């Protein structure tokens, strides 16, 4: 691997989102093209880069940078070029030349430590001198921060987020308490930060370490689908992974509780934002469940008319579900596969449109939203698209994110079993007070990937009006998958006869080999994939 020191002479291309940069790097002997992830670099910056020479099919020889570190310009030419690049507000090529001419090798020191001397230059007053120095020091701190994070394999694209959160003294704050990075950066593990802390000399029984481990335990629980953890279990977990006395863990639990970073209720411990998310969802839904709605006149007759128009006959339970929706601000329709949930969605859309009410159809995933569109003929969106939170949450979960308000009169959410507490919280924030909410899904399906089993909990709360569909319709009865799914839910033996349908039973101990054969050979023969 080569190490090259040079000054960035020209930036050809920069990807603002990830810092990928193509630039011209000027060394003492030559000018050549360099490529790599170089966030926060500017024309005039001096860097020490490690990488290798490569040859691009179109652009020729390039130095591919793996890691880099910004260093302070040293020669007078480097200093003048850096200052005159426009990176420091208030300093252009002319002012840069004046600074270097007057202070020579002392230019950097004056900018950092004695900015008042800049006022000796014509055109620079004391106020402007302070502004120039402040801007210079800001860039210097950012340099140092990028270099520090790189040493510990924390992507340089994270540096800006850390800087925005912690300000000019970010590096000093991190050195005092590296565990603060866990609260700022999404996806950075406790073990990595713990190693950094150890190298920085942080004591193993530091309150910072213990409190961070407590929050780490709660975050692990979130990844496993739990919004809270038993208090005793959490304390034992922290005691074991840190090797500290249980009294230290107790003290930090108390401290985190008083500082409102965690909540303890009925011996269960929550991260503050998840406790507040559950509380927000619960309060909003309870309030909606008590709200009165305008009665739909002649609903039975309108249902009959729509049945004739689209050529279907609804079951009594399907009609009850539709009436329940029209009589309540919030309602739940649940049932296994083949029980007619999609037919109800079609009918609800037609009836609400007849009532001159606007509707949003949505689901937690793109595939589920596409399926609604295909089966109903109506446009459906993902919840993230509906609430316009995709870009907001690119780097993780922010339960306090600003959510776009939904303008429609009715929101119908399908595949509710896949909705976690974070997305449900966003949805509650996006609803207007007048909006009706219809939640549809199979509570017996696997829970969401994220934390919380929202649909199941809402049904079991018995607060929201719920209709459970149990009848399997004729077309669905032809599917062994549907039939056996209901048998499993009912505790009945599976129907394993006739392996030529959509349900295949394979008795085998070598699961991996059978899965490969199933995916590569048997399924393609049964279905045109």
Coordinates of C-alpha atoms in Angstrom, one line a residue:
X1 CA 0.0 0.0 0.0
X2 CA 1.3 3.4 -0.9
X3 CA 1.3 6.5 1.3
X4 CA 1.1 9.8 -0.6
X5 CA 1.1 13.4 0.7
X6 CA -0.4 16.0 -1.5
X7 CA -2.6 19.1 -1.9
X8 CA -6.0 18.8 -3.6
X9 CA -5.5 21.0 -6.7
X10 CA -9.0 20.5 -8.2
X11 CA -12.2 18.6 -7.3
X12 CA -13.7 17.0 -10.4
X13 CA -16.7 15.3 -8.8
X14 CA -18.2 14.8 -5.3
X15 CA -21.2 12.7 -4.3
X16 CA -22.7 14.8 -1.5
X17 CA -24.6 11.9 0.1
X18 CA -21.6 9.6 0.8
X19 CA -18.5 11.8 0.1
X20 CA -17.2 9.8 -2.9
X21 CA -14.8 12.2 -4.6
X22 CA -12.7 12.4 -7.8
X23 CA -10.0 15.0 -7.5
X24 CA -6.5 16.0 -8.8
X25 CA -3.8 15.6 -6.1
X26 CA -0.6 17.6 -6.4
X27 CA 2.5 16.2 -4.8
X28 CA 6.0 17.6 -4.9
X29 CA 6.7 15.7 -8.1
X30 CA 3.5 15.2 -10.1
X31 CA -0.2 15.9 -10.5
X32 CA -2.5 12.8 -10.8
X33 CA -6.1 11.7 -10.3
X34 CA -7.2 10.4 -7.0
X35 CA -10.5 8.7 -6.2
X36 CA -12.1 7.5 -2.9
X37 CA -14.5 8.4 -0.1
X38 CA -13.2 11.9 1.0
X39 CA -16.0 13.7 2.8
X40 CA -15.3 17.4 3.8
X41 CA -12.3 17.8 1.5
X42 CA -11.9 21.0 -0.4
X43 CA -9.6 22.5 -3.0
X44 CA -6.4 23.5 -1.1
X45 CA -6.6 20.8 1.6
X46 CA -3.4 18.9 2.2
X47 CA -3.9 15.2 2.9
X48 CA -1.9 12.1 3.7
X49 CA -3.6 9.2 1.8
X50 CA -3.0 5.5 1.9
X51 CA -4.1 3.4 -1.2
X52 CA -2.9 1.9 -4.4
X53 CA -2.4 2.9 -8.0
X54 CA -5.0 1.4 -10.4
X55 CA -5.8 1.8 -14.1
X56 CA -9.3 2.7 -15.2
X57 CA -10.4 1.5 -18.6
X58 CA -11.6 5.0 -19.6
X59 CA -9.8 7.5 -17.3
X60 CA -6.4 5.8 -17.1
X61 CA -4.1 5.8 -14.1
X62 CA -5.7 6.7 -10.7
X63 CA -4.7 6.6 -7.1
X64 CA -7.5 4.7 -5.2
X65 CA -7.6 6.0 -1.7
X66 CA -8.5 3.6 1.1
X67 CA -7.8 5.9 4.1
X68 CA -6.7 9.5 4.5
X69 CA -5.9 12.1 7.0
X70 CA -6.0 15.9 6.6
X71 CA -2.9 17.7 7.7
X72 CA -2.2 21.3 8.2
X73 CA -0.6 23.0 5.1
X74 CA 3.1 23.5 5.8
X75 CA 4.8 25.3 2.9
X76 CA 3.9 29.0 2.2
X77 CA 2.5 28.0 -1.2
X78 CA 0.3 25.3 0.4
X79 CA -0.9 27.8 3.1
X80 CA -1.7 30.5 0.5
X81 CA -3.5 28.1 -1.8
X82 CA -5.5 26.6 1.1
X83 CA -6.6 30.0 2.5
X84 CA -7.4 31.4 -1.0
X85 CA -9.5 28.4 -2.0
X86 CA -12.7 30.0 -0.6
X87 CA -13.1 27.4 2.1
X88 CA -12.8 30.1 4.8
X89 CA -15.6 32.7 4.6
X90 CA -14.2 36.2 4.2
X91 CA -10.8 35.0 2.8
X92 CA -10.2 35.0 -1.0
X93 CA -6.9 34.8 -3.0
X94 CA -6.1 38.4 -2.4
X95 CA -6.6 38.3 1.4
X96 CA -4.8 35.0 1.6
X97 CA -1.7 36.4 -0.2
X98 CA -1.7 39.4 2.3
X99 CA -1.9 37.0 5.3
X100 CA 1.0 34.8 4.1
X101 CA 3.1 37.8 3.0
X102 CA 2.8 39.4 6.4
X103 CA 2.9 36.4 8.8
X104 CA 4.8 33.8 6.6
X105 CA 5.3 30.6 8.6
X106 CA 3.4 32.0 11.5
X107 CA 0.2 32.3 9.4
X108 CA -1.5 29.2 10.8
X109 CA -0.6 30.0 14.4
X110 CA -2.1 33.5 14.0
X111 CA -5.3 32.2 12.5
X112 CA -5.7 29.7 15.4
X113 CA -4.4 31.5 18.4
X114 CA -3.9 35.2 17.7
X115 CA -6.6 36.3 15.3
X116 CA -6.5 39.9 16.6
X117 CA -3.2 40.3 14.6
X118 CA -5.2 39.8 11.4
X119 CA -6.6 43.3 12.0
X120 CA -3.2 44.7 11.1
X121 CA -3.9 43.9 7.5
X122 CA -5.8 46.5 5.5
X123 CA -9.4 45.6 5.0
X124 CA -9.7 43.3 8.0
X125 CA -11.2 44.8 11.2
X126 CA -11.3 43.0 14.6
X127 CA -14.8 41.6 14.0
X128 CA -13.8 40.2 10.6
X129 CA -10.6 38.8 12.1
X130 CA -12.6 36.9 14.8
X131 CA -14.9 35.5 12.1
X132 CA -12.0 34.3 10.0
X133 CA -10.4 32.6 13.0
X134 CA -13.6 31.0 14.1
X135 CA -14.2 29.6 10.6
X136 CA -10.6 28.3 10.4
X137 CA -10.8 26.6 13.8
X138 CA -14.2 25.1 12.9
X139 CA -12.6 23.4 9.8
X140 CA -9.6 22.3 11.9
X141 CA -11.8 20.6 14.4
X142 CA -13.7 18.8 11.7
X143 CA -10.4 17.6 10.2
X144 CA -9.4 16.2 13.6
X145 CA -12.7 14.6 14.1
X146 CA -12.6 12.8 10.7
X147 CA -9.1 11.6 11.4
X148 CA -10.0 10.3 14.8
X149 CA -13.1 8.4 13.6
X150 CA -11.2 6.9 10.7
X151 CA -8.7 5.3 13.1
X152 CA -11.5 3.3 14.7
X153 CA -13.2 2.3 11.4
X154 CA -16.1 4.6 11.9
X155 CA -17.1 5.8 8.5
X156 CA -16.0 9.4 7.7
X157 CA -19.5 10.1 6.5
X158 CA -20.6 10.0 10.1
X159 CA -18.2 12.9 11.1
X160 CA -20.6 15.6 9.9
X161 CA -23.5 14.2 12.0
X162 CA -21.3 14.0 15.0
X163 CA -20.0 17.5 14.4
X164 CA -23.6 18.9 14.0
X165 CA -24.6 17.2 17.3
X166 CA -21.6 18.1 19.4
X167 CA -20.2 21.3 17.8
X168 CA -16.7 22.7 17.8
X169 CA -15.5 20.7 20.8
X170 CA -16.8 17.4 19.4
X171 CA -13.4 15.6 19.7
X172 CA -12.8 16.7 23.3
X173 CA -16.4 15.6 24.2
X174 CA -15.8 12.2 22.6
X175 CA -12.5 11.7 24.3
X176 CA -14.1 12.4 27.7
X177 CA -17.0 10.1 26.9
X178 CA -16.8 8.0 23.7
X179 CA -20.0 6.2 24.6
X180 CA -21.9 9.4 23.5
X181 CA -21.3 8.1 19.9
X182 CA -23.8 5.4 20.6
X183 CA -26.5 8.0 21.1
X184 CA -25.6 9.8 17.9
X185 CA -24.7 7.2 15.3
X186 CA -27.1 4.5 14.1
X187 CA -25.6 1.1 13.6
X188 CA -22.4 1.5 15.6
X189 CA -22.0 -1.3 18.1
X190 CA -21.3 -1.2 21.8
X191 CA -18.3 -3.4 21.5
X192 CA -16.5 -1.1 19.1
X193 CA -17.1 2.0 21.3
X194 CA -16.1 0.0 24.3
X195 CA -12.7 -0.8 22.7
X196 CA -12.3 2.9 21.8
X197 CA -13.0 3.8 25.5
X198 CA -10.5 1.3 26.7
X199 CA -7.8 2.7 24.4
X200 CA -8.6 6.2 25.7
X201 CA -8.2 5.0 29.3
X202 CA -11.8 5.2 30.4
X203 CA -12.2 3.2 33.6
X204 CA -14.1 -0.1 33.3
X205 CA -16.5 1.0 36.1
X206 CA -17.1 4.4 34.6
X207 CA -20.7 5.6 34.9
X208 CA -20.6 6.4 31.2
X209 CA -19.8 2.8 30.4
X210 CA -22.4 1.4 32.7
X211 CA -25.2 3.7 31.5
X212 CA -24.3 3.0 27.9
X213 CA -24.4 -0.7 28.5
X214 CA -27.9 -0.4 30.0
X215 CA -29.1 1.4 26.8
X216 CA -27.2 -1.2 24.7
X217 CA -29.2 -4.0 26.4
X218 CA -32.4 -2.2 25.6
X219 CA -31.4 -1.7 22.0
X220 CA -30.6 -5.4 21.7
X221 CA -34.1 -6.1 22.9
X222 CA -35.5 -3.8 20.2
X223 CA -33.7 -5.8 17.5
X224 CA -35.3 -8.9 19.0
X225 CA -38.7 -7.3 18.7
X226 CA -39.2 -6.1 22.3
X227 CA -40.0 -2.5 23.3
X228 CA -39.1 -3.2 26.9
X229 CA -37.1 -5.6 29.1
X230 CA -37.6 -7.0 32.6
X231 CA -35.6 -4.8 35.0
X232 CA -33.9 -7.6 36.9
X233 CA -32.9 -9.4 33.6
X234 CA -31.5 -6.2 32.2
X235 CA -29.4 -5.5 35.3
X236 CA -28.0 -9.0 35.3
X237 CA -27.2 -8.7 31.6
X238 CA -25.2 -5.5 32.2
X239 CA -23.5 -6.9 35.2
X240 CA -22.3 -9.9 33.2
X241 CA -21.1 -8.2 30.0
X242 CA -19.2 -5.5 31.9
X243 CA -17.9 -7.4 34.9
X244 CA -19.0 -4.7 37.3
X245 CA -20.7 -4.7 40.7
X246 CA -24.5 -4.8 40.6
X247 CA -24.6 -1.7 42.8
X248 CA -23.1 0.3 40.0
X249 CA -25.7 -0.9 37.6
X250 CA -28.5 0.0 40.1
X251 CA -27.1 3.5 40.5
X252 CA -26.9 4.1 36.8
X253 CA -30.4 2.7 36.3
X254 CA -31.6 5.3 38.8
X255 CA -29.6 8.1 37.2
X256 CA -31.0 7.3 33.7
X257 CA -34.5 7.2 35.1
X258 CA -34.1 10.6 36.7
X259 CA -32.6 12.1 33.6
X260 CA -35.6 10.7 31.6
X261 CA -33.5 8.6 29.3
X262 CA -35.3 5.4 30.4
X263 CA -38.7 4.7 31.9
X264 CA -39.4 1.9 34.4
X265 CA -43.0 0.8 34.7
X266 CA -44.3 -2.4 36.4
X267 CA -40.7 -3.8 36.6
X268 CA -40.3 -3.3 32.8
X269 CA -37.6 -0.9 31.4
X270 CA -38.1 1.2 28.2
X271 CA -35.9 3.6 26.3
X272 CA -37.5 7.0 26.6
X273 CA -38.5 7.3 23.0
X274 CA -40.1 3.9 22.8
X275 CA -42.1 4.4 26.0
X276 CA -43.4 7.7 24.6
X277 CA -44.1 6.1 21.2
X278 CA -46.3 3.4 22.9
X279 CA -47.9 6.1 25.1
X280 CA -48.7 8.3 22.0
X281 CA -50.2 5.4 20.1
X282 CA -52.3 4.2 23.0
X283 CA -53.6 7.7 23.9
X284 CA -54.5 8.5 20.2
X285 CA -56.3 5.2 19.6
X286 CA -58.2 5.3 22.9
X287 CA -59.3 8.9 22.0
X288 CA -60.3 7.8 18.5
X289 CA -62.2 4.8 19.8
X290 CA -64.4 7.1 21.9
X291 CA -65.1 9.6 19.0
X292 CA -68.5 9.6 17.4
X293 CA -68.8 9.4 13.7
X294 CA -71.5 10.6 11.3
X295 CA -74.0 7.8 10.7
X296 CA -74.2 6.5 7.1
X297 CA -77.8 6.6 6.0
X298 CA -79.2 3.5 4.3
X299 CA -75.9 1.6 4.6
X300 CA -77.6 -1.8 4.1
X301 CA -79.2 -0.7 0.8
X302 CA -75.9 0.8 -0.4
X303 CA -74.0 -2.5 0.3
X304 CA -76.6 -4.4 -1.7
X305 CA -76.3 -2.0 -4.6
X306 CA -72.5 -2.4 -4.6
X307 CA -72.8 -6.2 -4.5
X308 CA -75.0 -6.1 -7.6
X309 CA -72.7 -3.7 -9.4
X310 CA -69.5 -5.8 -8.9
X311 CA -71.2 -9.2 -8.9
X312 CA -70.4 -10.5 -5.5
X313 CA -72.3 -11.7 -2.5
X314 CA -70.9 -10.8 0.9
X315 CA -71.2 -13.1 3.9
X316 CA -72.9 -11.9 7.1
X317 CA -69.5 -11.5 8.8
X318 CA -68.2 -9.4 5.9
X319 CA -71.3 -7.1 6.1
X320 CA -70.8 -6.8 9.9
X321 CA -67.2 -5.8 9.4
X322 CA -68.2 -3.1 6.9
X323 CA -70.9 -1.7 9.2
X324 CA -68.4 -1.7 12.1
X325 CA -66.0 0.4 10.0
X326 CA -68.7 2.9 9.1
X327 CA -69.8 3.2 12.7
X328 CA -66.4 3.7 14.3
X329 CA -63.5 6.2 14.0
X330 CA -61.0 3.3 14.3
X331 CA -61.6 -0.4 13.7
X332 CA -59.8 -3.7 13.1
X333 CA -60.6 -6.4 10.7
X334 CA -58.6 -9.6 11.2
X335 CA -58.6 -13.1 9.9
X336 CA -56.5 -15.8 8.3
X337 CA -55.7 -16.2 4.6
X338 CA -58.7 -16.7 2.3
X339 CA -61.3 -15.2 4.7
X340 CA -62.2 -12.3 2.4
X341 CA -60.3 -9.3 3.8
X342 CA -59.4 -8.1 0.3
X343 CA -63.0 -8.3 -0.8
X344 CA -63.9 -6.1 2.2
X345 CA -61.3 -3.5 1.2
X346 CA -62.7 -3.4 -2.3
X347 CA -66.2 -2.8 -0.9
X348 CA -65.1 -0.2 1.6
X349 CA -63.3 1.8 -1.2
X350 CA -66.5 1.8 -3.3
X351 CA -68.7 2.8 -0.4
X352 CA -66.5 5.6 0.9
X353 CA -66.2 7.0 -2.6
X354 CA -70.0 6.9 -2.9
X355 CA -70.1 9.0 0.3
X356 CA -67.7 11.5 -1.3
X357 CA -64.9 10.6 1.1
X358 CA -61.2 10.5 0.1
X359 CA -59.2 7.3 0.9
X360 CA -55.6 6.3 1.4
X361 CA -54.7 2.7 0.9
X362 CA -51.4 1.7 2.3
X363 CA -49.3 -1.1 3.7
X364 CA -45.9 -1.5 5.5
X365 CA -44.0 -2.8 2.4
X366 CA -43.8 -2.1 -1.3
X367 CA -44.8 -5.6 -2.2
X368 CA -47.9 -5.5 0.1
X369 CA -48.9 -2.1 -1.4
X370 CA -48.5 -3.4 -4.9
X371 CA -50.7 -6.4 -4.1
X372 CA -53.5 -4.1 -2.8
X373 CA -53.2 -2.1 -6.1
X374 CA -53.5 -5.3 -8.2
X375 CA -56.4 -6.7 -6.3
X376 CA -58.5 -3.5 -5.9
X377 CA -57.4 -1.4 -8.9
X378 CA -56.8 1.5 -6.6
X379 CA -53.4 3.2 -6.0
X380 CA -51.8 2.1 -2.7
X381 CA -48.6 3.4 -1.1
X382 CA -46.2 2.2 1.5
X383 CA -46.6 3.8 4.9
X384 CA -43.2 5.5 4.6
X385 CA -44.2 7.0 1.2
X386 CA -47.6 8.1 2.5
X387 CA -46.0 9.8 5.5
X388 CA -43.0 11.1 3.5
X389 CA -40.5 9.7 6.0
X390 CA -38.2 7.7 3.7
X391 CA -35.4 10.3 3.4
X392 CA -35.8 11.4 7.0
X393 CA -35.0 8.0 8.3
X394 CA -32.3 6.9 6.0
X395 CA -29.7 6.6 8.8
X396 CA -32.0 5.0 11.4
X397 CA -35.1 5.4 13.5
X398 CA -36.1 8.8 14.8
X399 CA -39.3 8.5 16.7
X400 CA -39.5 12.3 17.0
X401 CA -39.2 12.9 13.2
X402 CA -41.6 15.4 11.7
X403 CA -44.3 13.5 9.8
X404 CA -46.4 14.8 6.9
X405 CA -50.1 15.1 7.7
X406 CA -52.4 12.8 5.8
X407 CA -55.1 14.8 3.9
X408 CA -57.5 12.0 3.2
X409 CA -60.7 11.3 5.1
X410 CA -60.0 7.5 5.5
X411 CA -56.8 5.6 5.9
X412 CA -57.0 1.8 5.3
X413 CA -53.8 -0.1 6.4
X414 CA -53.5 -3.7 5.1
X415 CA -51.0 -6.3 6.4
X416 CA -51.0 -4.7 9.8
X417 CA -49.2 -7.6 11.4
X418 CA -46.0 -6.2 9.8
X419 CA -46.4 -2.8 11.4
X420 CA -44.0 -2.2 14.3
X421 CA -44.4 0.4 17.1
X422 CA -42.1 3.0 15.4
X423 CA -44.2 3.0 12.1
X424 CA -47.4 3.0 14.1
X425 CA -46.2 6.0 16.0
X426 CA -45.5 7.8 12.8
X427 CA -48.9 6.9 11.5
X428 CA -50.6 8.3 14.6
X429 CA -48.7 11.5 14.2
X430 CA -49.8 11.8 10.6
X431 CA -53.5 11.4 11.2
X432 CA -55.7 14.5 11.3
X433 CA -58.3 14.6 14.1
X434 CA -61.1 13.9 11.5
X435 CA -59.5 10.9 9.8
X436 CA -60.9 7.5 10.1
X437 CA -58.5 4.5 10.5
X438 CA -59.2 1.0 9.4
X439 CA -56.5 -1.6 10.3
X440 CA -56.6 -5.0 8.4
X441 CA -54.4 -8.0 8.9
X442 CA -53.8 -11.5 10.2
X443 CA -52.8 -11.4 13.9
X444 CA -51.6 -15.0 13.6
X445 CA -48.9 -14.1 11.1
X446 CA -45.3 -13.7 12.1
X447 CA -44.7 -10.3 14.0
X448 CA -43.0 -7.3 12.5
X449 CA -39.3 -7.2 12.0
X450 CA -39.1 -4.1 14.2
X451 CA -40.1 -3.8 17.9
X452 CA -43.6 -4.5 19.0
X453 CA -46.5 -6.7 18.0
X454 CA -48.9 -3.9 17.4
X455 CA -51.9 -5.6 15.8
X456 CA -51.9 -8.5 18.3
X457 CA -51.7 -6.1 21.2
X458 CA -54.4 -3.9 19.9
X459 CA -56.8 -6.8 19.5
X460 CA -56.0 -8.2 22.9
X461 CA -56.6 -4.8 24.5
X462 CA -60.3 -5.1 23.6
X463 CA -60.4 -1.3 23.3
X464 CA -60.9 -1.0 19.5
X465 CA -63.9 -2.5 17.7
X466 CA -62.7 -5.7 16.0
X467 CA -64.2 -8.2 13.6
X468 CA -62.5 -11.6 13.2
X469 CA -63.3 -13.4 10.0
X470 CA -63.2 -17.2 10.2
X471 CA -65.0 -18.5 7.1
X472 CA -62.7 -19.7 4.3
X473 CA -64.2 -18.9 0.8
X474 CA -64.5 -21.4 -2.0
X475 CA -61.5 -20.3 -4.1
X476 CA -59.3 -20.1 -1.0
X477 CA -60.3 -23.7 0.0
X478 CA -58.6 -24.9 -3.2
X479 CA -55.2 -23.8 -1.7
X480 CA -53.6 -26.3 0.6
X481 CA -51.5 -23.5 2.0
X482 CA -54.6 -21.6 3.2
X483 CA -56.3 -24.8 4.5
X484 CA -53.2 -25.9 6.4
X485 CA -52.6 -22.4 7.8
X486 CA -56.0 -22.5 9.4
X487 CA -55.4 -26.0 10.6
X488 CA -52.3 -24.9 12.4
X489 CA -54.1 -22.0 14.0
X490 CA -56.8 -24.4 15.2
X491 CA -54.4 -27.0 16.5
X492 CA -55.5 -29.6 13.9
X493 CA -53.4 -32.1 12.0
X494 CA -52.1 -31.0 8.6
X495 CA -53.5 -32.3 5.3
X496 CA -50.3 -33.9 3.8
X497 CA -51.9 -35.7 0.9
X498 CA -51.5 -34.6 -2.8
X499 CA -48.1 -33.0 -3.2
X500 CA -49.0 -31.7 -6.6
X501 CA -50.7 -28.6 -5.3
X502 CA -49.3 -25.4 -3.8
X503 CA -48.4 -27.1 -0.5
X504 CA -45.5 -29.6 -0.5
X505 CA -44.6 -31.7 2.5
X506 CA -41.0 -32.9 2.5
X507 CA -39.8 -35.3 5.2
X508 CA -36.1 -34.8 5.5
X509 CA -33.3 -34.3 8.0
X510 CA -30.9 -32.6 5.6
X511 CA -32.8 -29.4 5.4
X512 CA -30.2 -27.3 3.5
X513 CA -29.8 -29.8 0.7
X514 CA -33.6 -30.1 0.3
X515 CA -34.0 -26.3 0.3
X516 CA -31.5 -25.9 -2.5
X517 CA -33.3 -28.6 -4.5
X518 CA -36.7 -27.1 -3.8
X519 CA -35.7 -23.6 -4.9
X520 CA -33.6 -24.6 -7.9
X521 CA -35.6 -27.6 -9.2
X522 CA -39.0 -28.4 -7.8
X523 CA -40.6 -24.9 -7.5
X524 CA -39.6 -23.8 -11.0
X525 CA -41.3 -26.8 -12.4
X526 CA -44.5 -26.2 -10.4
X527 CA -44.7 -22.5 -11.2
X528 CA -43.2 -20.5 -14.0
X529 CA -40.7 -18.4 -11.9

